[in-house]
Amino acid sequence: MDSEVSFLDGEGLRSSERRLSVRKIHSSPPEILLVAGMLCSNTPSHPAVASGPLHSLLSVKSYSSGAQIWLNACGAIPQFLPGRLVGFGPEPLRVNPARQPSPGPRRSVRPSDRRHSRPRGLGAFWSGLLWLIILGTLPFRAPASDFPYDLPPINYSDEQLDDPISRLQAAWNQSPPQLEWESGRGYLNSVLQALRVSAQSQTLVFSKTSLQRDYISPASPRAIYFNDDVYVGFVPGAPVLEFSAVDSQKGAIFYTLDQQPGDPPRFRRQTHECLQCHDSSLAQGVPGHILRSVYTDPRGQPILSAGTFVTTPASPLRERFGGWYVTGTHGQQWHMGNLIVRSPEFHQRPDRLDLSSTGNQTSLDAFCSTALFPTGHSDIVALQVLAHQVYVHNLITKANHQSRLALRDQVAINQALGRAPTEPLDSTRSRLRSVGEPLLRAVLLADEPAWSAPLRGTSQFAAEFARPGPRDQQGRSLRDLDLQTRLLKHRCSWLIYSPAFLALPDAQLDYLAGRMWEVLNGTDTSGKFAQLSAADRQAVLEIVRETHPPLRERWAKLGNN
């Protein structure tokens, strides 16, 4: 199938028209995201670049002034589209690309040339028909990610995994485990021990917002346990334990483990069912984790008409933990935890709810029985740590995926232009920055609102969390909790030590290292970074220098000592 694609240059001159020909289209699988074509002046025809399973072969049929053209079938990277996609069919498709800098004079598009901006007659018909055919081949699910993470170089669904669950299963394959099955809890305690996840991290959620929702209610909440790399879900009476583990290259990998005694327990990877929710904007558009706050009715059903909140670092306490049980004290600042909306009058006006009646709870005895859980807590400090960690994990995954895709595209573009594969492009720098800056702000807790009163948990979680370190010569650690006016004593996330952070592409790590240096040495005090005091910056700089050799080495490589 041949269809001609035409581009009109910035002057709108027909004589300078650039043409691309789509020589072949096929789709397997049909999740098409990006086609890129490179146009150059006074050069031989270059084979165009195709990314994703739509292996479109493009070629330049004539030459004109240099430009970089990106065709985006499904919204993958709209910032690179230099003009407006208007049509596609036997009649030439015309796009007016962004004007390129030129030392010579340029003319604006003549009104008479604007007739080229849209297809007419049969062209419009074929344009609509082709897009209907393309859309008809796409799988029916809500679009989520901004990029094809199931394709190279991410390959999310393949079997090459490196996360704590896959490593534990590999060990079990060599030596079957001797797990203890307990009535009411199944394999929970044994698996937590095998994964080195503390029961003190327990948080309880009673909203029906997860896989085993039929087993969840205010009387029977779901427990979540976590460490730096693994999240474990347990619902009393439910058939499986649920797991989310961080793969340093792929992001969140989901598993279940049957709770029935008998056959040797085995982790089973879950992809499509889990990704119905965990591949969405709620998880930064990557396979990730979600922490939401919802108003809940007496059955545990979310009251969507009352609104919901996705928890981010900027979320005030008042918008956190709806649908969760919360134990701990927090003064006269309120959260949505422990709240069950019993009267329909509040479904449309949740702002009228009295949150003070359910706050500052040190026991859950008035709400539910915790006899089937390892502890009786749903610690407010554990919840705050969980919220930070979930958000940063997702941003690390997004930075990893987007950076790798940008670097892949850079190689393809340079090859098409006959340049060295690693020659830096402005577009690559922009893409690295677009995912690096949000991660930097989250790592440095730049968006965190100040608390008006201290937070105190009810379990041993806070003491256990701070214990691992590492610590500098003054005994300081990035895991030290403040809990007076903010979460951390030193404004830098412990997740910079995580395998996922350290596995970011070198180009992204160099960007983050350079920007972190600018913020910590006081060069950049703009915007959200203004709330980092000079003492905050100095403390973090000293701790990272002593306890984080990879970052220290990058600072030295970048000339920052």
Coordinates of C-alpha atoms in Angstrom, one line a residue:
M1 CA 0.0 0.0 0.0
D2 CA 1.6 3.3 -1.1
S3 CA 0.4 6.6 0.2
E4 CA 2.2 9.9 -0.4
V5 CA 2.9 12.2 2.5
S6 CA 3.8 15.8 1.7
F7 CA 5.2 18.5 3.9
L8 CA 5.1 22.2 3.1
D9 CA 8.1 24.3 4.2
G10 CA 7.9 27.3 6.4
E11 CA 7.5 29.7 3.4
G12 CA 4.6 27.7 2.1
L13 CA 6.3 27.4 -1.3
R14 CA 5.2 24.5 -3.5
S15 CA 8.6 24.4 -5.1
S16 CA 10.2 23.6 -1.7
E17 CA 7.8 20.8 -0.9
R18 CA 9.2 17.8 0.9
R19 CA 7.7 14.4 0.3
L20 CA 7.7 11.1 2.2
S21 CA 6.3 7.9 0.8
V22 CA 4.9 5.2 3.2
R23 CA 5.9 2.1 1.3
K24 CA 4.8 -0.5 3.7
I25 CA 2.5 -0.7 6.7
H26 CA 2.0 -3.7 8.9
S27 CA 1.2 -4.2 12.5
S28 CA 2.1 -7.0 14.8
P29 CA 1.3 -6.4 17.5
P30 CA -0.8 -3.4 16.7
E31 CA 0.1 -1.0 19.5
I32 CA 1.6 1.6 17.3
L33 CA 3.1 4.7 18.9
L34 CA 5.7 6.4 16.9
V35 CA 7.1 6.8 13.4
A36 CA 10.0 9.2 12.7
G37 CA 11.3 10.4 9.4
M38 CA 14.4 12.5 8.9
L39 CA 14.7 15.1 6.1
C40 CA 17.9 16.7 5.1
S41 CA 19.0 19.1 2.4
N42 CA 21.4 18.2 -0.4
T43 CA 21.8 14.6 0.8
P44 CA 21.0 11.3 -0.7
S45 CA 17.7 9.8 0.3
H46 CA 17.9 8.4 3.8
P47 CA 15.9 5.4 5.0
A48 CA 13.4 6.7 7.5
V49 CA 13.3 5.6 11.1
A50 CA 10.4 3.5 12.5
S51 CA 10.0 2.7 16.1
G52 CA 7.4 0.4 17.6
P53 CA 5.8 -2.6 15.9
L54 CA 4.5 -0.4 13.0
H55 CA 7.6 -1.0 10.8
S56 CA 6.8 1.7 8.3
L57 CA 9.5 2.2 5.7
L58 CA 9.8 5.8 4.7
S59 CA 12.0 7.4 2.1
V60 CA 12.7 10.9 1.1
K61 CA 11.7 11.5 -2.5
S62 CA 13.0 15.1 -2.8
Y63 CA 15.2 17.4 -0.9
S64 CA 15.0 20.8 0.6
S65 CA 16.1 22.7 3.7
G66 CA 16.9 20.5 6.7
A67 CA 14.2 19.6 9.1
Q68 CA 13.4 17.0 11.6
I69 CA 9.9 15.5 11.2
W70 CA 8.1 13.3 13.7
L71 CA 4.8 11.6 12.9
N72 CA 3.0 10.5 16.0
A73 CA 0.2 8.1 15.4
C74 CA -1.1 7.8 18.9
G75 CA 0.2 10.7 20.9
A76 CA 3.6 9.3 21.9
I77 CA 5.8 12.4 21.7
P78 CA 3.7 15.3 20.6
Q79 CA 6.3 17.9 21.5
F80 CA 8.3 16.8 18.5
L81 CA 5.5 17.3 15.9
P82 CA 6.6 20.4 14.0
G83 CA 3.3 20.9 12.3
R84 CA -0.3 19.7 12.3
L85 CA -1.3 16.2 11.1
V86 CA -4.2 16.9 8.7
G87 CA -5.0 13.9 6.7
F88 CA -3.7 10.7 5.1
G89 CA -4.7 9.1 1.8
P90 CA -4.2 9.2 -1.9
E91 CA -4.3 13.0 -1.9
P92 CA -1.0 14.3 -0.4
L93 CA -1.0 14.9 3.3
R94 CA 0.2 18.4 4.0
V95 CA 1.8 19.5 7.3
N96 CA 3.3 22.9 7.8
P97 CA 6.4 22.3 10.0
A98 CA 7.8 24.6 12.6
R99 CA 10.0 27.3 11.0
Q100 CA 13.7 26.5 11.1
P101 CA 16.2 29.2 12.0
S102 CA 17.7 30.6 8.8
P103 CA 20.2 33.5 8.2
G104 CA 18.2 34.6 5.2
P105 CA 14.9 36.4 5.0
R106 CA 11.7 34.4 5.4
R107 CA 8.2 35.0 4.2
S108 CA 5.0 34.1 6.0
V109 CA 2.6 31.6 4.5
R110 CA 0.5 33.3 1.8
P111 CA -3.2 33.1 2.4
S112 CA -3.5 31.5 -1.0
D113 CA -1.3 28.6 0.2
R114 CA -3.6 27.8 3.1
R115 CA -5.7 25.7 0.8
H116 CA -3.0 23.1 1.2
S117 CA -3.6 22.7 5.0
R118 CA -6.4 20.2 4.7
P119 CA -7.4 17.3 2.4
R120 CA -10.5 17.7 0.3
G121 CA -13.0 15.5 -1.4
L122 CA -11.9 11.9 -1.6
G123 CA -8.8 12.7 0.4
A124 CA -10.9 13.4 3.4
F125 CA -12.8 10.2 2.9
W126 CA -9.7 8.1 2.6
S127 CA -8.1 9.9 5.6
G128 CA -11.1 9.0 7.8
L129 CA -11.2 5.5 6.6
L130 CA -7.6 4.8 7.2
W131 CA -7.7 6.1 10.7
L132 CA -10.8 3.9 11.4
I133 CA -8.9 0.9 10.2
I134 CA -5.9 1.7 12.4
L135 CA -8.0 2.4 15.4
G136 CA -9.9 -0.8 14.8
T137 CA -6.8 -2.9 15.1
L138 CA -5.9 -1.5 18.5
P139 CA -6.6 -3.5 21.6
F140 CA -9.6 -2.1 23.5
R141 CA -8.2 -0.7 26.7
A142 CA -7.9 2.8 28.1
P143 CA -4.7 4.5 26.9
A144 CA -2.3 5.0 29.7
S145 CA 1.4 5.2 28.9
D146 CA 3.0 7.8 26.7
F147 CA 5.4 5.4 25.2
P148 CA 5.6 1.7 24.1
Y149 CA 7.1 0.1 27.2
D150 CA 6.2 -3.4 25.9
L151 CA 8.6 -2.9 23.0
P152 CA 12.4 -2.6 22.8
P153 CA 14.3 -1.4 24.7
I154 CA 11.9 -1.8 27.6
N155 CA 10.4 -5.2 26.8
Y156 CA 8.2 -5.2 29.9
S157 CA 6.4 -8.5 29.3
D158 CA 9.4 -10.6 28.5
E159 CA 10.7 -13.2 31.0
Q160 CA 14.0 -11.6 31.7
L161 CA 13.4 -10.2 35.2
D162 CA 15.6 -8.8 38.0
D163 CA 13.4 -8.1 41.0
P164 CA 13.3 -9.5 44.6
I165 CA 10.4 -11.8 43.8
S166 CA 11.9 -13.3 40.7
R167 CA 15.2 -13.8 42.5
L168 CA 13.5 -15.5 45.4
Q169 CA 11.5 -17.8 43.1
A170 CA 14.8 -18.7 41.3
A171 CA 16.2 -19.7 44.7
W172 CA 13.1 -21.7 45.5
N173 CA 13.4 -23.5 42.1
Q174 CA 16.9 -24.7 43.2
S175 CA 15.9 -25.5 46.8
P176 CA 12.1 -25.8 47.5
P177 CA 11.2 -23.6 50.5
Q178 CA 9.9 -24.9 53.8
L179 CA 7.2 -22.3 54.4
E180 CA 4.8 -22.5 57.3
W181 CA 1.1 -22.2 56.5
E182 CA -1.0 -20.7 59.3
S183 CA -4.8 -20.8 59.6
G184 CA -6.1 -17.3 58.8
R185 CA -2.9 -15.9 57.4
G186 CA -1.7 -18.7 55.1
Y187 CA 1.9 -18.2 54.0
L188 CA 2.0 -14.5 55.0
N189 CA 4.5 -14.6 57.9
S190 CA 6.8 -17.0 56.1
V191 CA 6.9 -14.9 52.9
L192 CA 7.4 -11.6 54.7
Q193 CA 10.4 -13.2 56.4
A194 CA 11.8 -14.6 53.1
L195 CA 11.5 -11.2 51.5
R196 CA 12.8 -9.3 54.6
V197 CA 9.7 -7.2 54.9
S198 CA 8.9 -6.2 58.4
A199 CA 5.4 -6.7 59.8
Q200 CA 5.8 -3.3 61.5
S201 CA 5.3 -1.7 58.1
Q202 CA 1.7 -2.8 58.1
T203 CA -0.9 -0.4 56.8
L204 CA -4.6 -1.2 56.4
V205 CA -6.9 -0.1 53.6
F206 CA -10.6 -0.8 53.7
S207 CA -11.8 0.7 50.4
K208 CA -12.7 -1.7 47.6
T209 CA -9.9 -0.5 45.3
S210 CA -7.8 -3.5 44.5
L211 CA -7.7 -6.9 42.9
Q212 CA -9.5 -8.9 45.6
R213 CA -12.1 -6.2 46.3
D214 CA -14.8 -8.7 47.1
Y215 CA -13.0 -9.7 50.2
I216 CA -12.3 -6.2 51.4
S217 CA -14.6 -4.1 53.6
P218 CA -14.3 -1.8 56.7
A219 CA -14.7 -4.9 58.8
S220 CA -12.0 -6.9 56.8
P221 CA -9.4 -4.5 55.5
R222 CA -6.5 -5.3 53.2
A223 CA -3.0 -5.1 54.7
I224 CA 0.0 -3.8 52.8
Y225 CA 3.6 -4.4 54.0
F226 CA 6.7 -3.0 52.3
N227 CA 10.4 -2.5 52.2
D228 CA 12.5 -0.5 49.8
D229 CA 11.8 -2.7 46.8
V230 CA 8.7 -4.9 47.5
Y231 CA 5.1 -4.4 48.4
V232 CA 3.0 -7.3 49.8
G233 CA -0.8 -7.3 50.0
F234 CA -2.8 -9.6 52.3
V235 CA -6.6 -9.9 52.7
P236 CA -7.9 -12.4 55.3
G237 CA -9.8 -15.2 53.6
A238 CA -8.7 -14.2 50.1
P239 CA -7.3 -16.8 47.8
V240 CA -3.9 -15.2 47.0
L241 CA -1.2 -13.0 48.4
E242 CA -0.4 -10.0 46.2
F243 CA 3.0 -8.7 45.4
S244 CA 4.5 -5.7 43.5
A245 CA 8.3 -5.8 43.2
V246 CA 10.6 -3.2 41.6
D247 CA 12.6 -4.3 38.6
S248 CA 15.4 -1.8 38.0
Q249 CA 14.8 -1.7 34.3
K250 CA 11.1 -2.5 33.8
G251 CA 9.4 -1.0 36.8
A252 CA 6.7 -2.6 39.0
I253 CA 6.3 -6.4 38.4
F254 CA 3.2 -7.9 39.8
Y255 CA 2.8 -11.4 41.2
T256 CA 0.4 -13.5 43.2
L257 CA 0.9 -16.6 45.5
D258 CA -1.8 -19.1 46.2
Q259 CA -2.8 -19.2 49.9
Q260 CA -4.1 -22.8 49.8
P261 CA -1.9 -25.4 51.5
G262 CA -0.8 -28.4 49.5
D263 CA 1.4 -27.9 46.4
P264 CA 4.7 -26.1 47.0
P265 CA 4.0 -22.3 46.9
R266 CA 5.0 -20.5 43.7
F267 CA 4.9 -16.9 42.7
R268 CA 2.9 -16.3 39.5
R269 CA 3.5 -13.2 37.4
Q270 CA 0.4 -11.2 36.7
T271 CA 0.5 -8.6 33.9
H272 CA -2.6 -7.7 32.0
E273 CA -5.1 -7.9 34.9
C274 CA -2.9 -5.8 37.2
L275 CA -2.0 -3.3 34.4
Q276 CA -5.7 -2.4 33.9
C277 CA -5.1 0.0 36.8
H278 CA -1.4 0.0 37.4
D279 CA -0.6 1.2 33.9
S280 CA -2.3 4.6 34.0
S281 CA -1.8 8.3 34.8
L282 CA -2.4 7.3 38.4
A283 CA 1.1 5.6 38.2
Q284 CA 2.8 8.3 36.1
G285 CA 1.9 6.4 32.9
V286 CA 4.3 3.5 33.7
P287 CA 3.8 0.0 35.2
G288 CA 3.8 1.3 38.7
H289 CA 2.2 1.7 42.1
I290 CA -0.8 3.6 43.1
L291 CA -1.8 5.3 46.4
R292 CA -5.2 6.9 46.3
S293 CA -7.4 8.7 48.9
V294 CA -11.2 8.1 48.5
Y295 CA -14.3 8.7 50.4
T296 CA -15.8 5.4 51.3
D297 CA -19.3 4.2 52.2
P298 CA -20.1 1.6 54.9
R299 CA -19.6 -1.3 52.4
G300 CA -16.1 0.0 51.5
Q301 CA -17.3 1.2 48.0
P302 CA -15.5 4.4 46.9
I303 CA -17.9 7.3 46.6
L304 CA -16.7 8.7 43.3
S305 CA -19.1 11.5 43.2
A306 CA -17.4 13.0 46.3
G307 CA -14.1 13.1 44.4
T308 CA -10.8 11.2 44.9
F309 CA -7.2 12.2 45.4
V310 CA -4.0 10.7 44.0
T311 CA -1.4 11.1 46.7
T312 CA 1.7 13.1 45.6
P313 CA 4.4 14.9 47.6
A314 CA 2.4 18.1 47.4
S315 CA -0.8 16.5 48.9
P316 CA -1.8 18.1 52.2
L317 CA -2.6 15.8 55.1
R318 CA -6.3 16.7 54.7
E319 CA -6.4 14.9 51.3
R320 CA -4.5 11.8 52.4
F321 CA -5.5 8.3 53.5
G322 CA -9.2 8.3 52.6
G323 CA -10.2 4.6 52.7
W324 CA -7.3 3.7 55.0
Y325 CA -7.2 3.1 58.7
V326 CA -4.7 5.3 60.4
T327 CA -3.2 4.9 63.9
G328 CA -1.1 7.7 65.4
T329 CA -1.3 11.3 66.6
H330 CA -1.1 14.4 64.5
G331 CA -2.3 17.3 66.5
Q332 CA -5.0 19.6 65.1
Q333 CA -4.2 18.8 61.4
W334 CA -6.6 16.3 60.0
H335 CA -6.6 13.5 57.5
M336 CA -9.3 11.4 55.7
G337 CA -8.3 8.1 57.4
N338 CA -10.7 6.1 59.5
L339 CA -13.6 7.9 57.8
I340 CA -16.8 6.1 56.6
V341 CA -19.4 8.3 55.0
R342 CA -22.7 7.0 56.2
S343 CA -25.0 9.8 55.1
P344 CA -25.7 10.5 51.4
E345 CA -25.9 14.2 52.1
F346 CA -22.1 14.3 52.1
H347 CA -21.7 12.5 48.8
Q348 CA -21.8 15.8 46.9
R349 CA -20.4 18.0 49.7
P350 CA -17.6 16.1 51.4
D351 CA -16.1 19.4 52.5
R352 CA -18.7 19.5 55.2
L353 CA -17.5 16.2 56.9
D354 CA -16.0 16.5 60.3
L355 CA -12.5 14.9 60.1
S356 CA -11.6 15.6 63.7
S357 CA -13.8 12.8 65.0
T358 CA -11.8 10.1 63.3
G359 CA -8.3 11.5 63.9
N360 CA -5.6 10.9 66.5
Q361 CA -6.6 7.3 66.9
T362 CA -4.1 5.0 68.8
S363 CA -6.1 1.9 68.4
L364 CA -8.4 0.4 65.7
D365 CA -10.6 -1.5 68.2
A366 CA -13.5 0.8 67.5
F367 CA -13.3 0.2 63.7
C368 CA -12.4 -3.5 63.1
S369 CA -10.8 -6.6 64.5
T370 CA -7.1 -6.9 63.8
A371 CA -6.7 -10.4 65.2
L372 CA -5.9 -12.0 61.9
F373 CA -3.1 -9.5 61.2
P374 CA 0.5 -9.7 62.5
T375 CA 0.0 -6.3 64.3
G376 CA -2.9 -4.1 65.3
H377 CA -1.4 -1.0 63.7
S378 CA -1.9 1.1 60.5
D379 CA 0.9 3.4 61.4
I380 CA 0.7 7.0 60.2
V381 CA 4.5 7.2 59.8
A382 CA 4.5 4.0 57.7
L383 CA 1.8 5.5 55.6
Q384 CA 3.7 8.7 55.0
V385 CA 6.8 6.8 54.1
L386 CA 4.8 4.5 51.8
A387 CA 3.3 7.6 50.0
H388 CA 6.7 9.1 49.3
Q389 CA 8.2 5.8 48.2
V390 CA 5.4 4.9 45.8
Y391 CA 5.6 8.3 44.1
V392 CA 9.4 8.2 43.7
H393 CA 9.5 4.6 42.5
N394 CA 7.1 5.6 39.7
L395 CA 9.2 8.6 38.8
I396 CA 12.3 6.5 38.7
T397 CA 10.6 4.1 36.3
K398 CA 9.4 6.9 34.1
A399 CA 12.8 8.5 34.0
N400 CA 14.4 5.1 33.1
H401 CA 11.9 4.2 30.3
Q402 CA 11.7 7.7 28.8
S403 CA 15.5 8.2 28.9
R404 CA 16.2 4.9 27.2
L405 CA 13.7 5.6 24.5
A406 CA 15.2 9.1 24.0
L407 CA 18.7 7.6 23.6
R408 CA 17.4 4.9 21.3
D409 CA 15.7 7.5 19.1
Q410 CA 18.9 9.6 19.2
V411 CA 20.9 6.7 17.7
A412 CA 18.3 6.1 15.0
I413 CA 18.1 9.8 14.1
N414 CA 21.9 10.2 13.9
Q415 CA 22.2 7.1 11.8
A416 CA 19.6 8.4 9.4
L417 CA 21.6 11.6 9.1
G418 CA 24.9 9.9 8.7
R419 CA 26.2 11.2 12.1
A420 CA 28.0 9.4 14.9
P421 CA 25.3 7.4 16.8
T422 CA 26.0 9.1 20.2
E423 CA 26.1 12.7 18.9
P424 CA 23.9 14.6 21.4
L425 CA 20.6 16.1 20.1
D426 CA 18.7 19.0 21.6
S427 CA 15.6 16.9 21.5
T428 CA 17.3 14.2 23.6
R429 CA 18.4 16.8 26.2
S430 CA 14.9 18.1 26.4
R431 CA 13.4 14.6 26.9
L432 CA 16.0 13.8 29.6
R433 CA 15.2 17.1 31.4
S434 CA 11.4 16.6 31.2
V435 CA 11.6 13.4 33.3
G436 CA 14.7 14.3 35.3
E437 CA 13.3 17.5 36.9
P438 CA 10.2 16.0 38.5
L439 CA 12.3 13.2 39.9
L440 CA 14.9 15.6 41.3
R441 CA 12.1 17.6 43.0
A442 CA 10.6 14.5 44.5
V443 CA 14.0 13.2 45.7
L444 CA 14.8 16.5 47.4
L445 CA 11.3 16.7 48.8
A446 CA 10.9 20.1 47.3
D447 CA 7.1 19.9 47.0
E448 CA 6.5 18.7 50.5
P449 CA 4.2 21.0 52.5
A450 CA 5.2 21.7 56.1
W451 CA 3.2 20.1 58.9
S452 CA 1.6 22.2 61.6
A453 CA 2.2 19.6 64.3
P454 CA 4.4 16.5 64.9
L455 CA 3.3 13.1 63.8
R456 CA 3.7 10.1 66.1
G457 CA 3.1 6.5 65.0
T458 CA 1.9 3.6 67.2
S459 CA 4.3 0.8 66.0
Q460 CA 8.0 0.2 65.9
F461 CA 8.1 1.2 62.2
A462 CA 9.9 4.5 62.7
A463 CA 12.8 3.0 64.7
E464 CA 13.1 0.0 62.3
F465 CA 13.1 2.3 59.2
A466 CA 16.0 4.5 60.3
R467 CA 18.2 1.6 61.4
P468 CA 19.8 0.4 58.1
G469 CA 21.6 3.7 57.3
P470 CA 24.2 4.2 55.8
R471 CA 25.5 6.9 58.0
D472 CA 28.3 9.4 57.6
Q473 CA 31.0 10.2 60.2
Q474 CA 28.6 12.4 62.1
G475 CA 26.1 9.6 62.4
R476 CA 23.6 11.2 60.0
S477 CA 21.6 9.1 57.5
L478 CA 19.1 10.0 54.8
R479 CA 16.7 7.5 56.6
D480 CA 16.6 9.7 59.7
L481 CA 13.0 10.8 60.2
D482 CA 12.1 14.3 61.4
L483 CA 8.4 13.9 62.1
Q484 CA 8.2 17.4 63.6
T485 CA 7.4 19.6 60.6
R486 CA 8.2 17.2 57.7
L487 CA 8.9 13.5 57.0
L488 CA 12.8 13.4 56.7
K489 CA 15.3 15.2 58.8
H490 CA 17.6 15.6 55.8
R491 CA 15.8 16.6 52.6
C492 CA 16.9 13.8 50.3
S493 CA 15.2 10.5 49.6
W494 CA 16.8 7.2 50.7
L495 CA 15.8 5.8 47.3
I496 CA 18.9 7.4 45.7
Y497 CA 20.6 4.3 47.1
S498 CA 18.1 1.9 45.5
P499 CA 19.1 -0.4 42.6
A500 CA 16.4 1.2 40.4
F501 CA 17.9 4.7 40.8
L502 CA 21.4 3.5 40.2
A503 CA 20.3 1.6 37.1
L504 CA 19.1 4.8 35.4
P505 CA 20.9 5.4 32.1
D506 CA 24.2 7.2 32.4
A507 CA 22.9 10.3 30.5
Q508 CA 20.0 10.6 33.0
L509 CA 22.3 10.0 36.0
D510 CA 24.7 12.7 34.7
Y511 CA 21.8 15.1 34.4
L512 CA 20.5 14.4 37.9
A513 CA 23.9 14.6 39.4
G514 CA 24.6 17.9 37.8
R515 CA 21.3 19.4 38.8
M516 CA 21.5 18.0 42.3
W517 CA 24.9 19.7 42.7
E518 CA 23.5 23.0 41.5
V519 CA 20.7 22.8 44.1
L520 CA 22.8 21.6 47.0
N521 CA 25.6 24.1 46.6
G522 CA 23.1 26.9 46.4
T523 CA 23.5 27.8 42.7
D524 CA 19.8 27.1 42.1
T525 CA 17.4 28.4 44.8
S526 CA 14.6 29.0 42.5
G527 CA 11.0 27.8 42.6
K528 CA 10.3 24.9 44.9
F529 CA 13.9 24.6 45.8
A530 CA 13.7 27.8 47.7
Q531 CA 12.3 26.0 50.7
L532 CA 15.5 24.1 51.1
S533 CA 17.5 26.1 53.7
A534 CA 21.2 26.5 53.5
A535 CA 21.6 24.1 56.4
D536 CA 19.4 21.5 54.6
R537 CA 21.5 21.8 51.5
Q538 CA 24.8 21.5 53.3
A539 CA 23.7 18.5 55.4
V540 CA 22.5 16.6 52.4
L541 CA 25.6 17.4 50.4
E542 CA 27.9 16.2 53.1
I543 CA 25.9 13.0 53.7
V544 CA 25.8 12.1 50.0
R545 CA 29.5 12.8 49.5
E546 CA 30.4 10.3 52.3
T547 CA 27.7 7.6 51.8
H548 CA 27.0 7.6 48.0
P549 CA 30.2 6.8 46.0
P550 CA 28.4 6.6 42.6
L551 CA 27.1 10.2 43.0
R552 CA 30.4 11.4 44.4
E553 CA 32.2 10.0 41.4
R554 CA 29.8 11.6 39.0
W555 CA 30.2 15.0 40.7
A556 CA 34.0 14.6 40.3
K557 CA 33.6 13.6 36.6
L558 CA 31.4 16.7 36.0
G559 CA 34.1 18.8 37.6
N560 CA 32.2 19.4 40.9
N561 CA 34.2 18.5 43.9

